[in-house]
Amino acid sequence: MLKQGKEINLTNMEFRILYVLACHQGITLSKEKIYNYVWNGEYLRDDSNITSHVRRLRKKLKMTQAGRNTSGLYVGLDIK
């Protein structure tokens, strides 16, 4: 993936989560919905896996917890 011309390496799972969130732009997805889209299985209520992947995505994309990148633009990695 490229961000401002720089390559950012994402794991397969990070890319899949980012793809799901990008396809649902402007919508806050529950962890259960993300789990169902990405893992295609029954949600096991262990959301630490999803949380850790999203945390790494935010870090790689240099985003704050509120979903804003370093330039202050909202980019929407919101989960609930």
PDB file of N, CA and C in Angstrom:
ATOM      1  N   MET A   1       0.837  -1.160   0.000  1.00  0.00           N
ATOM      2  CA  MET A   1       0.000   0.000   0.000  1.00  0.00           C
ATOM      3  C   MET A   1       0.891   1.235   0.000  1.00  0.00           C
ATOM      4  N   LEU A   2       0.443   2.287  -0.685  1.00  0.00           N
ATOM      5  CA  LEU A   2       1.189   3.540  -0.715  1.00  0.00           C
ATOM      6  C   LEU A   2       0.431   4.622   0.048  1.00  0.00           C
ATOM      7  N   LYS A   3       1.164   5.386   0.830  1.00  0.00           N
ATOM      8  CA  LYS A   3       0.608   6.557   1.506  1.00  0.00           C
ATOM      9  C   LYS A   3       1.546   7.711   1.203  1.00  0.00           C
ATOM     10  N   GLN A   4       1.033   8.701   0.492  1.00  0.00           N
ATOM     11  CA  GLN A   4       1.817   9.868   0.088  1.00  0.00           C
ATOM     12  C   GLN A   4       3.115   9.443  -0.599  1.00  0.00           C
ATOM     13  N   GLY A   5       3.009   8.425  -1.468  1.00  0.00           N
ATOM     14  CA  GLY A   5       4.140   7.954  -2.255  1.00  0.00           C
ATOM     15  C   GLY A   5       5.095   7.029  -1.525  1.00  0.00           C
ATOM     16  N   LYS A   6       4.858   6.796  -0.227  1.00  0.00           N
ATOM     17  CA  LYS A   6       5.723   5.905   0.542  1.00  0.00           C
ATOM     18  C   LYS A   6       5.029   4.563   0.721  1.00  0.00           C
ATOM     19  N   GLU A   7       5.812   3.498   0.541  1.00  0.00           N
ATOM     20  CA  GLU A   7       5.256   2.160   0.704  1.00  0.00           C
ATOM     21  C   GLU A   7       5.085   1.829   2.180  1.00  0.00           C
ATOM     22  N   ILE A   8       3.909   1.313   2.510  1.00  0.00           N
ATOM     23  CA  ILE A   8       3.622   0.857   3.862  1.00  0.00           C
ATOM     24  C   ILE A   8       3.315  -0.633   3.767  1.00  0.00           C
ATOM     25  N   ASN A   9       4.076  -1.421   4.486  1.00  0.00           N
ATOM     26  CA  ASN A   9       3.875  -2.866   4.471  1.00  0.00           C
ATOM     27  C   ASN A   9       2.790  -3.251   5.459  1.00  0.00           C
ATOM     28  N   LEU A  10       1.760  -3.922   4.954  1.00  0.00           N
ATOM     29  CA  LEU A  10       0.681  -4.411   5.786  1.00  0.00           C
ATOM     30  C   LEU A  10       0.663  -5.928   5.746  1.00  0.00           C
ATOM     31  N   THR A  11       0.306  -6.525   6.866  1.00  0.00           N
ATOM     32  CA  THR A  11       0.099  -7.964   6.858  1.00  0.00           C
ATOM     33  C   THR A  11      -1.187  -8.248   6.085  1.00  0.00           C
ATOM     34  N   ASN A  12      -1.378  -9.491   5.724  1.00  0.00           N
ATOM     35  CA  ASN A  12      -2.590  -9.888   5.015  1.00  0.00           C
ATOM     36  C   ASN A  12      -3.831  -9.513   5.823  1.00  0.00           C
ATOM     37  N   MET A  13      -3.801  -9.772   7.124  1.00  0.00           N
ATOM     38  CA  MET A  13      -4.954  -9.485   7.970  1.00  0.00           C
ATOM     39  C   MET A  13      -5.184  -7.979   8.106  1.00  0.00           C
ATOM     40  N   GLU A  14      -4.127  -7.205   8.243  1.00  0.00           N
ATOM     41  CA  GLU A  14      -4.266  -5.750   8.322  1.00  0.00           C
ATOM     42  C   GLU A  14      -4.879  -5.211   7.030  1.00  0.00           C
ATOM     43  N   PHE A  15      -4.434  -5.734   5.903  1.00  0.00           N
ATOM     44  CA  PHE A  15      -4.978  -5.286   4.621  1.00  0.00           C
ATOM     45  C   PHE A  15      -6.462  -5.640   4.522  1.00  0.00           C
ATOM     46  N   ARG A  16      -6.818  -6.847   4.940  1.00  0.00           N
ATOM     47  CA  ARG A  16      -8.219  -7.268   4.867  1.00  0.00           C
ATOM     48  C   ARG A  16      -9.104  -6.399   5.751  1.00  0.00           C
ATOM     49  N   ILE A  17      -8.628  -6.069   6.945  1.00  0.00           N
ATOM     50  CA  ILE A  17      -9.402  -5.194   7.839  1.00  0.00           C
ATOM     51  C   ILE A  17      -9.517  -3.795   7.243  1.00  0.00           C
ATOM     52  N   LEU A  18      -8.427  -3.274   6.724  1.00  0.00           N
ATOM     53  CA  LEU A  18      -8.448  -1.951   6.098  1.00  0.00           C
ATOM     54  C   LEU A  18      -9.400  -1.929   4.910  1.00  0.00           C
ATOM     55  N   TYR A  19      -9.403  -2.987   4.125  1.00  0.00           N
ATOM     56  CA  TYR A  19     -10.305  -3.092   2.968  1.00  0.00           C
ATOM     57  C   TYR A  19     -11.770  -3.051   3.422  1.00  0.00           C
ATOM     58  N   VAL A  20     -12.098  -3.816   4.453  1.00  0.00           N
ATOM     59  CA  VAL A  20     -13.469  -3.846   4.967  1.00  0.00           C
ATOM     60  C   VAL A  20     -13.871  -2.458   5.459  1.00  0.00           C
ATOM     61  N   LEU A  21     -12.984  -1.795   6.202  1.00  0.00           N
ATOM     62  CA  LEU A  21     -13.299  -0.460   6.703  1.00  0.00           C
ATOM     63  C   LEU A  21     -13.430   0.546   5.568  1.00  0.00           C
ATOM     64  N   ALA A  22     -12.591   0.426   4.556  1.00  0.00           N
ATOM     65  CA  ALA A  22     -12.661   1.343   3.410  1.00  0.00           C
ATOM     66  C   ALA A  22     -13.954   1.134   2.622  1.00  0.00           C
ATOM     67  N   CYS A  23     -14.405  -0.099   2.536  1.00  0.00           N
ATOM     68  CA  CYS A  23     -15.660  -0.394   1.828  1.00  0.00           C
ATOM     69  C   CYS A  23     -16.882   0.127   2.581  1.00  0.00           C
ATOM     70  N   HIS A  24     -16.723   0.405   3.856  1.00  0.00           N
ATOM     71  CA  HIS A  24     -17.821   0.896   4.687  1.00  0.00           C
ATOM     72  C   HIS A  24     -17.497   2.288   5.223  1.00  0.00           C
ATOM     73  N   GLN A  25     -16.929   3.103   4.358  1.00  0.00           N
ATOM     74  CA  GLN A  25     -16.530   4.454   4.742  1.00  0.00           C
ATOM     75  C   GLN A  25     -17.695   5.225   5.329  1.00  0.00           C
ATOM     76  N   GLY A  26     -17.420   5.925   6.421  1.00  0.00           N
ATOM     77  CA  GLY A  26     -18.445   6.741   7.061  1.00  0.00           C
ATOM     78  C   GLY A  26     -19.324   5.968   8.026  1.00  0.00           C
ATOM     79  N   ILE A  27     -19.101   4.661   8.131  1.00  0.00           N
ATOM     80  CA  ILE A  27     -19.889   3.813   9.016  1.00  0.00           C
ATOM     81  C   ILE A  27     -18.966   3.230  10.078  1.00  0.00           C
ATOM     82  N   THR A  28     -19.366   3.329  11.330  1.00  0.00           N
ATOM     83  CA  THR A  28     -18.608   2.695  12.403  1.00  0.00           C
ATOM     84  C   THR A  28     -19.063   1.253  12.491  1.00  0.00           C
ATOM     85  N   LEU A  29     -18.133   0.346  12.256  1.00  0.00           N
ATOM     86  CA  LEU A  29     -18.456  -1.084  12.292  1.00  0.00           C
ATOM     87  C   LEU A  29     -18.165  -1.656  13.671  1.00  0.00           C
ATOM     88  N   SER A  30     -19.009  -2.568  14.090  1.00  0.00           N
ATOM     89  CA  SER A  30     -18.752  -3.272  15.346  1.00  0.00           C
ATOM     90  C   SER A  30     -17.625  -4.272  15.116  1.00  0.00           C
ATOM     91  N   LYS A  31     -16.985  -4.658  16.188  1.00  0.00           N
ATOM     92  CA  LYS A  31     -15.927  -5.658  16.078  1.00  0.00           C
ATOM     93  C   LYS A  31     -16.493  -6.975  15.560  1.00  0.00           C
ATOM     94  N   GLU A  32     -17.727  -7.263  15.940  1.00  0.00           N
ATOM     95  CA  GLU A  32     -18.376  -8.486  15.459  1.00  0.00           C
ATOM     96  C   GLU A  32     -18.540  -8.461  13.945  1.00  0.00           C
ATOM     97  N   LYS A  33     -18.967  -7.324  13.388  1.00  0.00           N
ATOM     98  CA  LYS A  33     -19.121  -7.206  11.924  1.00  0.00           C
ATOM     99  C   LYS A  33     -17.774  -7.368  11.230  1.00  0.00           C
ATOM    100  N   ILE A  34     -16.746  -6.696  11.760  1.00  0.00           N
ATOM    101  CA  ILE A  34     -15.413  -6.819  11.158  1.00  0.00           C
ATOM    102  C   ILE A  34     -14.964  -8.269  11.189  1.00  0.00           C
ATOM    103  N   TYR A  35     -15.166  -8.909  12.327  1.00  0.00           N
ATOM    104  CA  TYR A  35     -14.777 -10.311  12.470  1.00  0.00           C
ATOM    105  C   TYR A  35     -15.482 -11.165  11.415  1.00  0.00           C
ATOM    106  N   ASN A  36     -16.786 -10.960  11.257  1.00  0.00           N
ATOM    107  CA  ASN A  36     -17.549 -11.746  10.273  1.00  0.00           C
ATOM    108  C   ASN A  36     -17.080 -11.512   8.851  1.00  0.00           C
ATOM    109  N   TYR A  37     -16.761 -10.261   8.509  1.00  0.00           N
ATOM    110  CA  TYR A  37     -16.271  -9.955   7.165  1.00  0.00           C
ATOM    111  C   TYR A  37     -14.883 -10.543   6.915  1.00  0.00           C
ATOM    112  N   VAL A  38     -13.999 -10.406   7.892  1.00  0.00           N
ATOM    113  CA  VAL A  38     -12.592 -10.758   7.686  1.00  0.00           C
ATOM    114  C   VAL A  38     -12.326 -12.246   7.914  1.00  0.00           C
ATOM    115  N   TRP A  39     -12.892 -12.789   8.979  1.00  0.00           N
ATOM    116  CA  TRP A  39     -12.600 -14.185   9.313  1.00  0.00           C
ATOM    117  C   TRP A  39     -13.682 -15.148   8.824  1.00  0.00           C
ATOM    118  N   ASN A  40     -14.806 -14.616   8.332  1.00  0.00           N
ATOM    119  CA  ASN A  40     -15.898 -15.444   7.818  1.00  0.00           C
ATOM    120  C   ASN A  40     -16.314 -16.538   8.796  1.00  0.00           C
ATOM    121  N   GLY A  41     -16.400 -16.189  10.045  1.00  0.00           N
ATOM    122  CA  GLY A  41     -16.762 -17.199  11.026  1.00  0.00           C
ATOM    123  C   GLY A  41     -17.577 -16.622  12.157  1.00  0.00           C
ATOM    124  N   GLU A  42     -17.879 -17.475  13.110  1.00  0.00           N
ATOM    125  CA  GLU A  42     -18.645 -17.069  14.269  1.00  0.00           C
ATOM    126  C   GLU A  42     -17.786 -16.198  15.183  1.00  0.00           C
ATOM    127  N   TYR A  43     -18.347 -15.107  15.621  1.00  0.00           N
ATOM    128  CA  TYR A  43     -17.646 -14.183  16.504  1.00  0.00           C
ATOM    129  C   TYR A  43     -17.491 -14.824  17.874  1.00  0.00           C
ATOM    130  N   LEU A  44     -16.261 -14.887  18.365  1.00  0.00           N
ATOM    131  CA  LEU A  44     -15.979 -15.591  19.609  1.00  0.00           C
ATOM    132  C   LEU A  44     -15.890 -14.674  20.819  1.00  0.00           C
ATOM    133  N   ARG A  45     -16.248 -13.412  20.660  1.00  0.00           N
ATOM    134  CA  ARG A  45     -16.209 -12.409  21.722  1.00  0.00           C
ATOM    135  C   ARG A  45     -14.802 -12.110  22.217  1.00  0.00           C
ATOM    136  N   ASP A  46     -13.798 -12.579  21.514  1.00  0.00           N
ATOM    137  CA  ASP A  46     -12.416 -12.231  21.847  1.00  0.00           C
ATOM    138  C   ASP A  46     -11.989 -11.145  20.877  1.00  0.00           C
ATOM    139  N   ASP A  47     -12.265  -9.891  21.256  1.00  0.00           N
ATOM    140  CA  ASP A  47     -11.997  -8.793  20.333  1.00  0.00           C
ATOM    141  C   ASP A  47     -10.580  -8.253  20.447  1.00  0.00           C
ATOM    142  N   SER A  48      -9.749  -8.851  21.290  1.00  0.00           N
ATOM    143  CA  SER A  48      -8.378  -8.370  21.418  1.00  0.00           C
ATOM    144  C   SER A  48      -7.608  -8.540  20.114  1.00  0.00           C
ATOM    145  N   ASN A  49      -7.949  -9.556  19.346  1.00  0.00           N
ATOM    146  CA  ASN A  49      -7.305  -9.798  18.057  1.00  0.00           C
ATOM    147  C   ASN A  49      -7.589  -8.648  17.090  1.00  0.00           C
ATOM    148  N   ILE A  50      -8.846  -8.271  16.970  1.00  0.00           N
ATOM    149  CA  ILE A  50      -9.231  -7.169  16.087  1.00  0.00           C
ATOM    150  C   ILE A  50      -8.620  -5.864  16.590  1.00  0.00           C
ATOM    151  N   THR A  51      -8.703  -5.630  17.886  1.00  0.00           N
ATOM    152  CA  THR A  51      -8.169  -4.404  18.477  1.00  0.00           C
ATOM    153  C   THR A  51      -6.682  -4.265  18.200  1.00  0.00           C
ATOM    154  N   SER A  52      -5.934  -5.342  18.332  1.00  0.00           N
ATOM    155  CA  SER A  52      -4.489  -5.260  18.101  1.00  0.00           C
ATOM    156  C   SER A  52      -4.171  -5.000  16.632  1.00  0.00           C
ATOM    157  N   HIS A  53      -4.930  -5.599  15.716  1.00  0.00           N
ATOM    158  CA  HIS A  53      -4.708  -5.342  14.284  1.00  0.00           C
ATOM    159  C   HIS A  53      -5.008  -3.883  13.947  1.00  0.00           C
ATOM    160  N   VAL A  54      -6.109  -3.341  14.477  1.00  0.00           N
ATOM    161  CA  VAL A  54      -6.479  -1.951  14.206  1.00  0.00           C
ATOM    162  C   VAL A  54      -5.456  -1.007  14.835  1.00  0.00           C
ATOM    163  N   ARG A  55      -4.962  -1.340  16.019  1.00  0.00           N
ATOM    164  CA  ARG A  55      -3.930  -0.519  16.667  1.00  0.00           C
ATOM    165  C   ARG A  55      -2.682  -0.452  15.787  1.00  0.00           C
ATOM    166  N   ARG A  56      -2.267  -1.593  15.236  1.00  0.00           N
ATOM    167  CA  ARG A  56      -1.096  -1.601  14.355  1.00  0.00           C
ATOM    168  C   ARG A  56      -1.361  -0.832  13.068  1.00  0.00           C
ATOM    169  N   LEU A  57      -2.575  -0.931  12.528  1.00  0.00           N
ATOM    170  CA  LEU A  57      -2.931  -0.159  11.332  1.00  0.00           C
ATOM    171  C   LEU A  57      -2.830   1.333  11.608  1.00  0.00           C
ATOM    172  N   ARG A  58      -3.391   1.764  12.735  1.00  0.00           N
ATOM    173  CA  ARG A  58      -3.330   3.185  13.094  1.00  0.00           C
ATOM    174  C   ARG A  58      -1.884   3.647  13.207  1.00  0.00           C
ATOM    175  N   LYS A  59      -1.051   2.811  13.823  1.00  0.00           N
ATOM    176  CA  LYS A  59       0.354   3.166  13.993  1.00  0.00           C
ATOM    177  C   LYS A  59       1.054   3.257  12.638  1.00  0.00           C
ATOM    178  N   LYS A  60       0.819   2.267  11.778  1.00  0.00           N
ATOM    179  CA  LYS A  60       1.468   2.268  10.469  1.00  0.00           C
ATOM    180  C   LYS A  60       1.000   3.438   9.609  1.00  0.00           C
ATOM    181  N   LEU A  61      -0.262   3.816   9.771  1.00  0.00           N
ATOM    182  CA  LEU A  61      -0.808   4.934   8.999  1.00  0.00           C
ATOM    183  C   LEU A  61      -0.638   6.254   9.731  1.00  0.00           C
ATOM    184  N   LYS A  62       0.054   6.206  10.881  1.00  0.00           N
ATOM    185  CA  LYS A  62       0.313   7.383  11.706  1.00  0.00           C
ATOM    186  C   LYS A  62      -0.981   8.114  12.075  1.00  0.00           C
ATOM    187  N   MET A  63      -1.920   7.335  12.604  1.00  0.00           N
ATOM    188  CA  MET A  63      -3.207   7.881  13.001  1.00  0.00           C
ATOM    189  C   MET A  63      -3.320   7.899  14.510  1.00  0.00           C
ATOM    190  N   THR A  64      -4.076   8.842  15.019  1.00  0.00           N
ATOM    191  CA  THR A  64      -4.347   8.894  16.451  1.00  0.00           C
ATOM    192  C   THR A  64      -5.516   7.975  16.763  1.00  0.00           C
ATOM    193  N   GLN A  65      -5.791   7.796  18.028  1.00  0.00           N
ATOM    194  CA  GLN A  65      -6.899   6.951  18.461  1.00  0.00           C
ATOM    195  C   GLN A  65      -8.230   7.463  17.908  1.00  0.00           C
ATOM    196  N   ALA A  66      -8.347   8.772  17.744  1.00  0.00           N
ATOM    197  CA  ALA A  66      -9.596   9.363  17.259  1.00  0.00           C
ATOM    198  C   ALA A  66      -9.776   9.191  15.763  1.00  0.00           C
ATOM    199  N   GLY A  67      -8.837   8.547  15.080  1.00  0.00           N
ATOM    200  CA  GLY A  67      -8.989   8.308  13.658  1.00  0.00           C
ATOM    201  C   GLY A  67      -8.532   9.450  12.784  1.00  0.00           C
ATOM    202  N   ARG A  68      -7.671  10.289  13.307  1.00  0.00           N
ATOM    203  CA  ARG A  68      -7.152  11.398  12.513  1.00  0.00           C
ATOM    204  C   ARG A  68      -5.681  11.141  12.250  1.00  0.00           C
ATOM    205  N   ASN A  69      -5.254  11.441  11.042  1.00  0.00           N
ATOM    206  CA  ASN A  69      -3.832  11.261  10.773  1.00  0.00           C
ATOM    207  C   ASN A  69      -3.069  12.486  11.262  1.00  0.00           C
ATOM    208  N   THR A  70      -1.782  12.496  11.075  1.00  0.00           N
ATOM    209  CA  THR A  70      -0.958  13.572  11.636  1.00  0.00           C
ATOM    210  C   THR A  70      -1.281  14.935  11.037  1.00  0.00           C
ATOM    211  N   SER A  71      -1.937  14.980   9.880  1.00  0.00           N
ATOM    212  CA  SER A  71      -2.311  16.265   9.297  1.00  0.00           C
ATOM    213  C   SER A  71      -3.662  16.748   9.812  1.00  0.00           C
ATOM    214  N   GLY A  72      -4.323  15.923  10.651  1.00  0.00           N
ATOM    215  CA  GLY A  72      -5.607  16.322  11.227  1.00  0.00           C
ATOM    216  C   GLY A  72      -6.813  15.918  10.414  1.00  0.00           C
ATOM    217  N   LEU A  73      -6.614  15.220   9.308  1.00  0.00           N
ATOM    218  CA  LEU A  73      -7.735  14.795   8.483  1.00  0.00           C
ATOM    219  C   LEU A  73      -8.343  13.521   9.037  1.00  0.00           C
ATOM    220  N   TYR A  74      -9.669  13.472   9.050  1.00  0.00           N
ATOM    221  CA  TYR A  74     -10.362  12.273   9.517  1.00  0.00           C
ATOM    222  C   TYR A  74     -10.261  11.200   8.445  1.00  0.00           C
ATOM    223  N   VAL A  75      -9.824  10.030   8.831  1.00  0.00           N
ATOM    224  CA  VAL A  75      -9.679   8.964   7.839  1.00  0.00           C
ATOM    225  C   VAL A  75     -10.488   7.721   8.181  1.00  0.00           C
ATOM    226  N   GLY A  76     -11.073   7.654   9.326  1.00  0.00           N
ATOM    227  CA  GLY A  76     -12.086   6.660   9.619  1.00  0.00           C
ATOM    228  C   GLY A  76     -11.687   5.230   9.867  1.00  0.00           C
ATOM    229  N   LEU A  77     -10.869   4.972  10.842  1.00  0.00           N
ATOM    230  CA  LEU A  77     -10.664   3.603  11.297  1.00  0.00           C
ATOM    231  C   LEU A  77     -11.420   3.450  12.604  1.00  0.00           C
ATOM    232  N   ASP A  78     -12.724   3.675  12.548  1.00  0.00           N
ATOM    233  CA  ASP A  78     -13.551   3.609  13.746  1.00  0.00           C
ATOM    234  C   ASP A  78     -14.151   2.239  13.910  1.00  0.00           C
ATOM    235  N   ILE A  79     -14.007   1.719  15.103  1.00  0.00           N
ATOM    236  CA  ILE A  79     -14.646   0.463  15.456  1.00  0.00           C
ATOM    237  C   ILE A  79     -15.313   0.649  16.793  1.00  0.00           C
ATOM    238  N   LYS A  80     -16.300  -0.182  17.074  1.00  0.00           N
ATOM    239  CA  LYS A  80     -16.944  -0.119  18.389  1.00  0.00           C
ATOM    240  C   LYS A  80     -17.096  -1.498  18.950  1.00  0.00           C
TER     241      LYS A  80
END
